[in-house]
């Protein structure tokens, strides 16, 4: 059993899927396919968010010539902000992304904060996918 499967059992993902598979047996669908689809969606989402984090990190350090702690702090703040405001209205998320771009122009880091706004959007979509899959 791989480490990921152990973690899934620890957080109860497997037990939730068993309940859903009982419903699917009644409806006549194949339970294994939906479980695998959920696992694949979650794994893909994690890989995409990690890739975007790495891309933002490299872009901030190489292109914008910013220090590593500042770039890492922005990445962490974006993740916390997206998680905290996950269930908010759409207009709030749009205004946050617009404010980031405006702050980028004001402080002279338009490229980096525009990419940070895109990263905020990616994290937000990932959180919505996690909510739909669980």
Short mmCIF file of C-alpha atoms in Angstrom, two decimals:
data_model
loop_
_atom_site.label_atom_id
_atom_site.label_comp_id
_atom_site.label_asym_id
_atom_site.label_seq_id
_atom_site.Cartn_x
_atom_site.Cartn_y
_atom_site.Cartn_z
CA UNK A 1 0.00 0.00 0.00
CA UNK A 2 1.49 3.35 -1.01
CA UNK A 3 1.88 6.33 1.30
CA UNK A 4 -0.85 8.24 -0.52
CA UNK A 5 -3.35 5.43 0.01
CA UNK A 6 -2.46 5.32 3.71
CA UNK A 7 -3.09 9.06 3.99
CA UNK A 8 -6.39 8.70 2.16
CA UNK A 9 -7.47 6.05 4.65
CA UNK A 10 -6.34 8.23 7.56
CA UNK A 11 -8.42 11.19 6.47
CA UNK A 12 -11.40 8.99 5.72
CA UNK A 13 -11.54 9.44 1.94
CA UNK A 14 -11.92 5.71 1.40
CA UNK A 15 -14.82 5.45 3.85
CA UNK A 16 -16.64 8.30 2.14
CA UNK A 17 -16.21 6.59 -1.19
CA UNK A 18 -17.67 3.34 0.17
CA UNK A 19 -20.85 5.17 1.08
CA UNK A 20 -21.02 6.68 -2.39
CA UNK A 21 -20.37 3.31 -4.02
CA UNK A 22 -23.37 1.83 -2.20
CA UNK A 23 -25.50 4.54 -3.76
CA UNK A 24 -23.97 3.81 -7.15
CA UNK A 25 -24.73 0.10 -6.84
CA UNK A 26 -28.36 0.99 -6.42
CA UNK A 27 -28.23 3.29 -9.42
CA UNK A 28 -26.36 0.75 -11.58
CA UNK A 29 -23.08 2.62 -12.18
CA UNK A 30 -19.60 1.18 -11.74
CA UNK A 31 -18.25 2.29 -8.33
CA UNK A 32 -14.55 1.82 -9.06
CA UNK A 33 -14.51 4.30 -11.89
CA UNK A 34 -15.90 7.18 -9.87
CA UNK A 35 -13.47 6.50 -7.01
CA UNK A 36 -10.55 6.45 -9.43
CA UNK A 37 -11.84 9.61 -11.10
CA UNK A 38 -12.00 11.37 -7.73
CA UNK A 39 -8.47 10.26 -6.84
CA UNK A 40 -7.17 11.32 -10.24
CA UNK A 41 -8.87 14.70 -10.00
CA UNK A 42 -7.41 15.36 -6.58
CA UNK A 43 -3.93 14.23 -7.62
CA UNK A 44 -4.04 16.30 -10.79
CA UNK A 45 -5.20 19.35 -8.89
CA UNK A 46 -2.37 19.01 -6.37
CA UNK A 47 0.17 18.69 -9.19
CA UNK A 48 -1.22 21.77 -10.99
CA UNK A 49 -1.15 23.90 -7.82
CA UNK A 50 2.38 22.74 -6.99
CA UNK A 51 3.50 23.50 -10.55
CA UNK A 52 1.95 26.96 -10.45
CA UNK A 53 3.64 27.60 -7.10
CA UNK A 54 6.99 26.63 -8.54
CA UNK A 55 6.38 28.74 -11.64
CA UNK A 56 5.48 31.77 -9.54
CA UNK A 57 8.53 31.18 -7.34
CA UNK A 58 10.90 31.00 -10.31
CA UNK A 59 9.27 33.96 -12.07
CA UNK A 60 9.52 36.09 -8.95
CA UNK A 61 13.16 35.25 -8.35
CA UNK A 62 14.49 35.19 -11.93
CA UNK A 63 12.29 37.62 -13.88
CA UNK A 64 11.38 40.13 -11.18
CA UNK A 65 14.65 39.79 -9.22
CA UNK A 66 12.84 39.58 -5.89
CA UNK A 67 14.22 37.88 -2.80
CA UNK A 68 13.21 34.32 -1.95
CA UNK A 69 11.50 35.12 1.40
CA UNK A 70 9.30 37.78 -0.20
CA UNK A 71 8.21 35.49 -3.02
CA UNK A 72 7.52 32.62 -0.63
CA UNK A 73 5.54 34.93 1.65
CA UNK A 74 3.37 36.04 -1.28
CA UNK A 75 2.74 32.41 -2.28
CA UNK A 76 1.74 31.47 1.27
CA UNK A 77 -0.45 34.57 1.66
CA UNK A 78 -2.22 33.77 -1.62
CA UNK A 79 -2.97 30.24 -0.44
CA UNK A 80 -4.23 31.38 2.96
CA UNK A 81 -6.34 34.12 1.40
CA UNK A 82 -7.91 31.72 -1.11
CA UNK A 83 -8.63 29.15 1.60
CA UNK A 84 -10.10 31.71 3.97
CA UNK A 85 -12.35 33.26 1.35
CA UNK A 86 -13.25 30.02 -0.42
CA UNK A 87 -17.00 30.33 0.15
CA UNK A 88 -17.23 34.06 -0.59
CA UNK A 89 -19.01 35.72 -3.48
CA UNK A 90 -17.41 35.93 -6.92
CA UNK A 91 -17.20 39.72 -6.90
CA UNK A 92 -14.96 39.60 -3.81
CA UNK A 93 -12.48 37.29 -5.53
CA UNK A 94 -12.47 39.48 -8.64
CA UNK A 95 -11.86 42.59 -6.57
CA UNK A 96 -8.97 40.90 -4.73
CA UNK A 97 -7.32 39.92 -8.01
CA UNK A 98 -7.86 43.42 -9.42
CA UNK A 99 -6.38 44.98 -6.27
CA UNK A 100 -3.31 42.77 -6.64
CA UNK A 101 -2.75 43.92 -10.20
CA UNK A 102 -3.21 47.58 -9.20
CA UNK A 103 -0.76 47.15 -6.31
CA UNK A 104 1.69 45.65 -8.78
CA UNK A 105 1.57 48.76 -10.94
CA UNK A 106 1.82 51.06 -7.92
CA UNK A 107 4.83 49.29 -6.39
CA UNK A 108 6.60 48.50 -9.66
CA UNK A 109 6.11 44.73 -9.68
CA UNK A 110 3.20 44.45 -12.11
CA UNK A 111 4.35 41.20 -13.68
CA UNK A 112 4.88 39.40 -10.38
CA UNK A 113 1.61 40.48 -8.78
CA UNK A 114 -0.30 39.74 -11.99
CA UNK A 115 1.10 36.22 -11.86
CA UNK A 116 0.18 36.11 -8.15
CA UNK A 117 -3.40 37.00 -9.09
CA UNK A 118 -3.44 34.13 -11.58
CA UNK A 119 -2.03 31.85 -8.87
CA UNK A 120 -4.81 33.00 -6.52
CA UNK A 121 -7.34 32.01 -9.18
CA UNK A 122 -5.71 28.58 -9.67
CA UNK A 123 -5.72 27.90 -5.92
CA UNK A 124 -9.34 29.01 -5.71
CA UNK A 125 -10.38 26.66 -8.53
CA UNK A 126 -8.40 23.85 -6.88
CA UNK A 127 -10.23 24.42 -3.59
CA UNK A 128 -13.57 24.34 -5.41
CA UNK A 129 -12.59 21.04 -7.07
CA UNK A 130 -11.60 19.60 -3.69
CA UNK A 131 -14.99 20.62 -2.35
CA UNK A 132 -16.82 18.98 -5.25
CA UNK A 133 -14.85 15.75 -5.06
CA UNK A 134 -15.17 15.21 -1.33
#
